[in-house]
Structures are given as structure tokens and as C-alpha cells.
XYZ file of C-alpha atoms in Angstrom:
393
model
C 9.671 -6.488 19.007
C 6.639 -7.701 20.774
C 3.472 -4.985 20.828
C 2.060 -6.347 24.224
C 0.951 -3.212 26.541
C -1.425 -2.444 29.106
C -2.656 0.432 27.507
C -3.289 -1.355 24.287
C -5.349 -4.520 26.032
C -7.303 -2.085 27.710
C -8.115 -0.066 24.570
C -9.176 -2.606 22.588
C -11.544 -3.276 24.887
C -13.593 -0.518 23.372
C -12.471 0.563 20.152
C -8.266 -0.099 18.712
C -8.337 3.677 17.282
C -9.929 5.459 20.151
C -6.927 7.577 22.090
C -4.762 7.894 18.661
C -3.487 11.025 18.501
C -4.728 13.663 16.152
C -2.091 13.704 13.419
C -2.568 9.887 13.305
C -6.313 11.129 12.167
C -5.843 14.020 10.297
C -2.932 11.735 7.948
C -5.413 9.309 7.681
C -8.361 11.710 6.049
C -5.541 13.654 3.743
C -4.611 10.024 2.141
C -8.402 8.646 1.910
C -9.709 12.271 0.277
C -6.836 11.488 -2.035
C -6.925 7.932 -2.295
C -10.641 8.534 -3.557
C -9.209 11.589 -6.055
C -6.963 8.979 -7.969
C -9.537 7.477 -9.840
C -8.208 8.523 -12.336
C -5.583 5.964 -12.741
C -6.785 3.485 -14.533
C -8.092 5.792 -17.364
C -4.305 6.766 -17.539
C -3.841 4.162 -20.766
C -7.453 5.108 -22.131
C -6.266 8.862 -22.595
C -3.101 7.994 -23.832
C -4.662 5.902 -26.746
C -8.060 8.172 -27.215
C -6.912 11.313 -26.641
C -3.357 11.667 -28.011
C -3.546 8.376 -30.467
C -1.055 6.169 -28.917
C -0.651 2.624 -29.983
C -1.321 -0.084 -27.281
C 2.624 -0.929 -27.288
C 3.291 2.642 -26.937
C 0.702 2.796 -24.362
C 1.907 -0.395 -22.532
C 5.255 1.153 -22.465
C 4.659 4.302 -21.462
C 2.693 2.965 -18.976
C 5.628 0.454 -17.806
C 7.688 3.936 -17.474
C 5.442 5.362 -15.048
C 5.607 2.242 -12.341
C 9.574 2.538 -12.925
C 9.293 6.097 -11.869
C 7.342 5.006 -8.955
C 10.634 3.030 -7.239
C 12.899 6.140 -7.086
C 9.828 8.145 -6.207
C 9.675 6.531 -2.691
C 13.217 6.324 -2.159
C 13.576 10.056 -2.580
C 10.382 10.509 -0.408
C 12.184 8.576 2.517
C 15.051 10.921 1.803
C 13.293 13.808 1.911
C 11.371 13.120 5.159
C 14.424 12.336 7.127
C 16.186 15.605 5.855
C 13.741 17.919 4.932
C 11.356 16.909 7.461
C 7.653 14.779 7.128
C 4.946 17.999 6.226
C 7.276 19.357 3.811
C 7.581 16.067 1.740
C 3.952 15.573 2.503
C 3.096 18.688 0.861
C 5.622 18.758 -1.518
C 4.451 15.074 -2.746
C 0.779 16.256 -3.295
C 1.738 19.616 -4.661
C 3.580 17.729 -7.255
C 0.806 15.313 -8.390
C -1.563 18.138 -8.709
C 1.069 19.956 -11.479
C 1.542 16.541 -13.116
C -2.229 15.447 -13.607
C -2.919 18.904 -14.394
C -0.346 18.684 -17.206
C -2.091 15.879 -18.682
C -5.290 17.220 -18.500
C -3.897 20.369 -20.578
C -1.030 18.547 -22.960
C -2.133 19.087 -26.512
C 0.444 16.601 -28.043
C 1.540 13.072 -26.920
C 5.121 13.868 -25.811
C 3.906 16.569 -23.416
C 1.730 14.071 -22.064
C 4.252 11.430 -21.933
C 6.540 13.802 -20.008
C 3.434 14.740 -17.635
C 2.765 11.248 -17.099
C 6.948 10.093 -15.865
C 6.810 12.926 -13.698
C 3.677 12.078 -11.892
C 5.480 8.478 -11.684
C 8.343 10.737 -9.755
C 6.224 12.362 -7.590
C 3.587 9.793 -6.720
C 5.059 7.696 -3.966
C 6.994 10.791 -2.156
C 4.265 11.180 0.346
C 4.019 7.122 1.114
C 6.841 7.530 3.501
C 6.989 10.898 5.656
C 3.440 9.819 5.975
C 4.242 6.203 7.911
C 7.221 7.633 9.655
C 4.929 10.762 10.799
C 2.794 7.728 12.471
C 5.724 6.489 14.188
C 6.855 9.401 15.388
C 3.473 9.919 17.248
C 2.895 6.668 18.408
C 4.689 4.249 20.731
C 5.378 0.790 19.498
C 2.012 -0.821 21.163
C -0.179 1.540 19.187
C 1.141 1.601 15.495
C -0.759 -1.880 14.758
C -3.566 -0.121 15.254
C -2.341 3.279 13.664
C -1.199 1.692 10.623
C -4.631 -0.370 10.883
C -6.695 2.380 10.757
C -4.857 3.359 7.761
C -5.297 0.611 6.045
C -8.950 0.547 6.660
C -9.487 4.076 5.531
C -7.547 3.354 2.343
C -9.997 -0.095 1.973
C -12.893 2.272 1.783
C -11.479 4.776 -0.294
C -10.504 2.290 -2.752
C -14.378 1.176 -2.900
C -15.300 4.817 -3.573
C -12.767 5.675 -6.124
C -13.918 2.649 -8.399
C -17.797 3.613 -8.158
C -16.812 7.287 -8.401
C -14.737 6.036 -11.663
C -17.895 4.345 -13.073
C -20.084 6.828 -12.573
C -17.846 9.703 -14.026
C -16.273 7.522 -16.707
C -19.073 8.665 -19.720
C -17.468 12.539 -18.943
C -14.441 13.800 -21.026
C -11.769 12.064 -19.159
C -9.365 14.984 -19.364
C -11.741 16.857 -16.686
C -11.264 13.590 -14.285
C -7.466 14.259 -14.023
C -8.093 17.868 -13.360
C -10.400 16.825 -10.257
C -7.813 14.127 -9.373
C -5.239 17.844 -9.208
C -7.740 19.724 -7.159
C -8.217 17.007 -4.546
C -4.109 16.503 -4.213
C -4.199 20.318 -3.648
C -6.709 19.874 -1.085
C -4.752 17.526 1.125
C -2.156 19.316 0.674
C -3.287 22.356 2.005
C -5.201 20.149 4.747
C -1.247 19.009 5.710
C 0.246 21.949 5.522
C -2.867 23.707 8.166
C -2.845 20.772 10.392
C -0.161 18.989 10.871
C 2.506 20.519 13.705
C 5.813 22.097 11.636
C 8.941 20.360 11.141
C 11.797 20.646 13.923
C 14.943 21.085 12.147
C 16.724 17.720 11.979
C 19.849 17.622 14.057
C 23.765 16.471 12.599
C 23.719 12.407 13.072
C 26.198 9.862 12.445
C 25.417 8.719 8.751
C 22.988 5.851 8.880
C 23.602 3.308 5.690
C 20.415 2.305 5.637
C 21.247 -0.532 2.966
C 23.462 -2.463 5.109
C 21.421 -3.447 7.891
C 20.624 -6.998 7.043
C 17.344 -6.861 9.327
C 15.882 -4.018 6.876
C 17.172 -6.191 4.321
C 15.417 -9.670 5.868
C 12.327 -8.231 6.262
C 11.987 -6.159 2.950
C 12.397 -10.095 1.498
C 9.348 -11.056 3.410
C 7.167 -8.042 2.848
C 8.030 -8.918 -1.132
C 6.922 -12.262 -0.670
C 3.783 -11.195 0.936
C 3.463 -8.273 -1.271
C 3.968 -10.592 -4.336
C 1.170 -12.748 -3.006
C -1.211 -9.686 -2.209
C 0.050 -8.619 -6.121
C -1.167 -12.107 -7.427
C -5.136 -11.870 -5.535
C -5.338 -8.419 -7.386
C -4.109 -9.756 -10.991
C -5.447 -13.073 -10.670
C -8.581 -13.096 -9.112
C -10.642 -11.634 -11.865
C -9.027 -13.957 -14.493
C -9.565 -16.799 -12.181
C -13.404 -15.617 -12.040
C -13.761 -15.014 -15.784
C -12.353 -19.101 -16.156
C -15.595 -19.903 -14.005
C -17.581 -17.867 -16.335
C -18.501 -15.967 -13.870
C -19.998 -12.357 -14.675
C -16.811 -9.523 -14.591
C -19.001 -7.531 -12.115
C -17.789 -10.141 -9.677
C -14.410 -8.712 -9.288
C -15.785 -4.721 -7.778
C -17.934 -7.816 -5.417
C -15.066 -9.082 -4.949
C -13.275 -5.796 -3.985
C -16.243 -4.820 -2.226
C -15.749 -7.453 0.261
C -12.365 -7.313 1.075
C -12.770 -4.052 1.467
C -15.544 -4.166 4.445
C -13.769 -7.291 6.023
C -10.531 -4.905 6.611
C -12.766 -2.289 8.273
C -15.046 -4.576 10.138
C -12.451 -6.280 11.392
C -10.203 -4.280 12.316
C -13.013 -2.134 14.184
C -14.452 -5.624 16.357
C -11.192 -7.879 16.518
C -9.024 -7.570 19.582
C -5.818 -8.365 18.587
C -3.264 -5.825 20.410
C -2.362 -7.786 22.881
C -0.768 -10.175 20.216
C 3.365 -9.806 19.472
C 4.083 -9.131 15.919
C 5.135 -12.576 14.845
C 2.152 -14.277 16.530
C -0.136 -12.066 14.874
C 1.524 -12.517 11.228
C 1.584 -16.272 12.381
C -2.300 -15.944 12.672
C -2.326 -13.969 9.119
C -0.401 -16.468 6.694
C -2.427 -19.226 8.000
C -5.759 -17.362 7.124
C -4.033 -16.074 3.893
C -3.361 -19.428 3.049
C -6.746 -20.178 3.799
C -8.466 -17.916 1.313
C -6.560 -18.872 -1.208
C -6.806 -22.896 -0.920
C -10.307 -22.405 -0.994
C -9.721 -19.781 -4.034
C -8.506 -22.423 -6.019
C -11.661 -24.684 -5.249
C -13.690 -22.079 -6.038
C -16.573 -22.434 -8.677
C -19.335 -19.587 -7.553
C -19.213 -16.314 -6.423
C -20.488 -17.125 -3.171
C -17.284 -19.173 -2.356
C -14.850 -17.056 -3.654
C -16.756 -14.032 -1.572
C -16.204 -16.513 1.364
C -12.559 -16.758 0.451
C -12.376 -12.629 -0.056
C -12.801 -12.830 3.858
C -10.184 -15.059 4.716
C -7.311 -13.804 2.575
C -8.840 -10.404 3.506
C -8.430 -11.292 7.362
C -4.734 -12.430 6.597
C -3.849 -9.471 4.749
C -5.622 -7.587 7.784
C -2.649 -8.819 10.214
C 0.170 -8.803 8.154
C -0.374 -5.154 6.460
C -0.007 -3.809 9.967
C 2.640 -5.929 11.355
C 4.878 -5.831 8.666
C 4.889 -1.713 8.740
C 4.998 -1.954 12.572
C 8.351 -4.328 12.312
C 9.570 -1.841 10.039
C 9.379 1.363 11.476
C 10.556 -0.478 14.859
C 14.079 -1.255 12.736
C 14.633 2.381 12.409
C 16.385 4.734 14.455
C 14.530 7.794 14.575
C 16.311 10.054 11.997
C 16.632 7.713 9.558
C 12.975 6.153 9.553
C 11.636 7.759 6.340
C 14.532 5.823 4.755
C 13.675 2.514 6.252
C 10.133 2.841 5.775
C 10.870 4.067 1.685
C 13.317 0.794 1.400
C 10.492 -1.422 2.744
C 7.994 -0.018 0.794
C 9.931 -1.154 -2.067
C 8.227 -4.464 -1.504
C 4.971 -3.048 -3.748
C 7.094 -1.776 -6.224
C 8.965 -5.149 -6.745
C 5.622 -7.195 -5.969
C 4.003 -5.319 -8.910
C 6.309 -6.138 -11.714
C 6.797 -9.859 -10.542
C 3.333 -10.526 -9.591
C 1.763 -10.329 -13.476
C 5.147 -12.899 -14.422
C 4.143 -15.311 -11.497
C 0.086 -15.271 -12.419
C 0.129 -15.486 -16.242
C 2.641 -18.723 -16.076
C 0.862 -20.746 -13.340
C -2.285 -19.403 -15.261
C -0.637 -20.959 -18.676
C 1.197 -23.934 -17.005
C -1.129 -25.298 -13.753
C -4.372 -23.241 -14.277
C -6.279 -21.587 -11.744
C -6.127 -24.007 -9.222
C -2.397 -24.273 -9.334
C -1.635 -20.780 -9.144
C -3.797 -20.507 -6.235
C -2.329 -23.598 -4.309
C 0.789 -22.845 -5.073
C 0.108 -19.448 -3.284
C -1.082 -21.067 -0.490
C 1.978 -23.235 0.087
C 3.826 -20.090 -0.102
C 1.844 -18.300 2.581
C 2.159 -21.974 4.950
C 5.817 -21.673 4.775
C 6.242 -18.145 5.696
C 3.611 -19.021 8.512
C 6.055 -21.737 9.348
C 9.369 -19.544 9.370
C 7.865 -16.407 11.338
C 10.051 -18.126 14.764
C 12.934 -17.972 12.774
C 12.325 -14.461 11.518
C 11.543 -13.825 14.935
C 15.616 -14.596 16.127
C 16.546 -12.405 13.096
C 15.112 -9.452 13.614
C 15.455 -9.306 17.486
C 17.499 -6.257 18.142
C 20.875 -6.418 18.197
């Protein structure tokens, strides 16, 4: 499981992305063009109450519908990578969020809309893993930190761009935003389809029951831990500023930060020579960090000094974890171990606002946040015996 390698040391002498190889890049632009496009997102709930007159429970549960429709999304996306093959799903996952936004951006009546809106929920996560598995497949073990690094960091920055793009175009009829959102899914999906080599036909394998392998399994309950605690920084944090009184600008700072810390740090740091567990070792102890001095916190230049150390953290374990992953999985089945991992987010996302509102109600801000903490020191703590787990069989 370890990622030492010559070749890696020596790389990250200069730069941890230079010698990738050119679907690693051309991946990477396709999800940050369309990582920027879905700004439209969070005016998902303003249309549905301005523009077709739902109520806010309607809304809220409509909106609950769509991140259900997420979890089978990705599971059929690993499916369909594995048997289909990666720029298929790729482009099929893109073309389909183009026809769904573009549905809601024509629906005249609220049930078309609602049905627009649970398929873009079916569609949106199919590209998450051909994508990752398409990085594996190019890149030997000692590279994919890096890879899946350079990933991260590109989605970082996109992230940055979508919000000030969605502030900016906000005062526009928000219909018109979803139809942009379509065009640049269509783009990357023509990008895909252009650039990225063709699928080989998958050969006849021995079934692989992907659900019984109890390392999968192990480490999807660790990446939901994390994920959970990654869940809690996004839902918390801006509550936690607002108890300061603190101005609500301070969350996008906030963002901001964390989002230049992943980039600028995984551009200087030299950390390839480190074996995944040391590394997410290193991560959980900085995670924990950031968020015991979180809970401290009283200005916004402290919690901007705590946005770097939880950002560091999430640095290491982001790659690690999808590194450990893909290394699980033979090679025709790794769209389906990657899609089962990746159901971390989906579980993180619907326990995360449970977890913050009742340490919120019960302990306050500082409890949440050390209680968070204590939960990233333990998993720090346990990585040696996680390390005898997953070692191959």
C-alpha cells in the first residue's frame, strides 16, 4: 500500500504534477470547466419557489429527492465504467446533465420541473467514477497522490469561481443560468469524447462482488467519518461565524482560503515520498488542528488561520483516501470500488446537518468543534491498525 518511488521523490523535487500523463490533464480541465458551470446549484431551491411557486416544504423536499438520486447515480456510474467503458460514461454523464438543466430551464409547470430536477439527481454523479478509475488506469500507484491531488486542486479553484460567477450573474433571470450550466456540460463532453483515447472492449471476468470485500467495506467507514467531518466544516462553519457576529461575507473568505491552501500546497509540499497511512497520519493531526482552534475562534483572522490547517489535513487525506481505494480494486472492477467509496459524500451529506445542528443546540460552537477534533485524533491514532487491515491479502 505504501506510495514510496524513485520516480516520485525525484519529481517532487520540481513540481508533483509535472510528467502526469495527458488524460490525467485533459480529465482534470473537463471537471473544473464544469465544476465552474454548476453554479447553478444553489439557485436550484430559489427557482423552485420563484419561478414555479413551490412552498419551502415542498422545496425542502424536493430538494431532499435530488441528493437521494445522487446515491444510485454513482453506483450506476461505477457500473457503467467497468462495463461500458470510462469515455462513454463520461460522456454519457455530462450529456445527461445538459438535457436535465435544460429541462428546467424550459419546464413551464412545477411537476415538469420536479421531474427535470430527480433526473439531474440520476445523472449527476455518473461521471464521478469512470473519471477516478480513468486516473488509475493511467497512473501507477506512486503517482495517483499526486493525480488525484491535482484534481482536487483544480476543483478548489473552480469552486472559488463558480461562487463569484454565481454572485455576479445572480441579478439575471435564473432560468438562463441553468441553460449556461447545459452548454458547459455539453462542452466537456464533447472535450471527452475528442480527447480522451476510446474504450477497449472489456474482456469476460470472473464476477467481482464488490460488496463483500471487507477492505472496501473498512475503508468506505473511514472515508464516511472523514467525509462526515469535511460535511460538518461546510455546514457549520458559517453558523459558527454568524454566533461570533461576524459579517456572512466571512464564509466565501473562508472558502477563499481553503481553497488557495489546497493549491498552494499541494504545488510547494513534497510529500510523495510519504506511504499512505503516514501521510493521512500527518492529515488528521492537522485536521484536528484546525478545528480545536475553530472552536476557540472569535475573529476572522483566527478562523482564516484555522481554514489553513483543516485545509492542509483535508489536503492529505482527499488524496490518500482515493489512492487506498482505487489500489483495493482489481482492474475491471475499479469503477465499482471507486462508486462504493464515493458513497462516503453521499452518506456524509445527510448525517453531517444531524451531527452540526445538535452539538450546535446541545454543546454550542465550541463543542461541536472539539468534539470534531477528538474524532479526527482518534482516527489519527487508529491509521496503524487500518494499516494491518487493508494490507493485501
Amino acid at each position: 500500500m505504501g506510495t514510496t518511488s524513485r520516480v516520485a521523490a525525484g519529481r517532487g523535487l520540481t513540481s508533483p504534477w509535472r510528467g502526469l500523463a495527458p488524460v490525467v490533464w485533459i480529465l482534470v480541465v473537463a471537471r473544473a470547466v464544469n465544476r465552474i458551470g454548476a453554479f447553478t446549484l444553489p439557485f436550484l431551491g430559489v427557482v423552485l419557489t420563484l419561478e414555479f411557486g413551490a412552498s419551502l416544504s415542498q422545496t425542502g423536499l424536493i430538494l431532499a429527492l435530488f441528493g437521494a438520486a445522487t446515491i444510485p447515480s454513482r453506483l450506476l456510474g461505477g457500473q457503467l465504467a467497468d462495463r461500458l467503458g470510462r469515455r462513454r460514461t463520461i460522456v454519457l454523464g455530462l450529456t445527461g446533465c445538459a438535457v436535465a438543466q435544460t429541462w428546467i430551464a424550459v419546464s413551464a409547470q412545477l411537476w415538469s420541473a420536479i421531474v427535470a430536477t430527480l433526473l439531474l439527481g440520476l445523472v449527476f454523479e455518473i461521471y464521478e467514477p469512470p473519471s477516478q478509475a480513468t486516473i488509475a488506469d493511467v497512473t501507477t500507484p506512486a503517482d495517483r497522490p499526486a493525480a488525484y491531488g491535482l484534481l482536487g486542486a483544480a476543483m478548489a479553484a473552480a469552486g472559488v469561481l463558480a461562487g463569484l460567477l454565481a454572485a455576479a450573474l445572480s441579478h439575471w433571470d435564473l432560468r438562463w443560468l441553468f441553460a449556461a450550466d447545459a452548454a458547459s456540460c455539453l462542452a466537456c463532453a464533447i472535450l471527452v469524447a475528442r480527447a480522451l483515447p476510446a474504450d477497449v472492449r472489456p474482456e469476460k471476468e470472473a464476477k467481482t462482488r464488490v460488496w463483500r470485500d471487507r477492505r472496501l467495506l473498512l475503508l468506505l467507514a473511514g472515508g464516511t467519518v472523514f467525509a462526515t467531518l469535511a460535511m460538518q466544516l461546510v455546514i457549520g462553519l458559517p453558523l459558527s461565524l454568524l454566533e461570533q457576529g461576524l459579517p456572512k461575507s466571512g464564509a466565501g473568505f473562508v472558502l477563499a482560503v481553503s481553497a488557495v491552501t489546497m493549491i498552494v500546497a499541494q504545488r510547494l509540499l513534497r510529500v510523495q515520498h510519504l506511504d499512505d497511512f503516514r501521510a493521512m497520519t500527518i492529515g488528521y493531526v492537522l485536521l484536528a488542528a484546525g478545528l480545536a482552534v475553530t472552536a476557540w475562534a472569535s475573529s476572522l483572522t483566527v478562523f482564516l488561520a484555522a481554514t489553513v490547517l483543516w485545509s492542509l489535513g483535508e489536503m492529505f487525506l482527499l488524496t490518500r483516501y482515493l489512492t487506498l481505494a482505487s489500489g483495493l480494486a482489481p482492474d475491471h472492477a475499479r469503477g465499482r470500488y471507486l462508486a462504493v467509496f464515493g458513497l462516503s459524500w453521499g452518506i456524509a451529506t445527510a448525517i453531517a446537518p444531524l451531527t452540526v445542528t445538535r452539538l450546535l443546540e446541545s454543546a454550542g460552537p465550541k463543542g461541536l468543534w472539539l468534539t470534531s477534533a477528538a474524532v479526527a485524533v482518534v482516527l489519527a491514532a487508529l491509521q496503524k491498525w487500518f494499516r494491518t487491515r487493508l494490507a493485501p491479502a
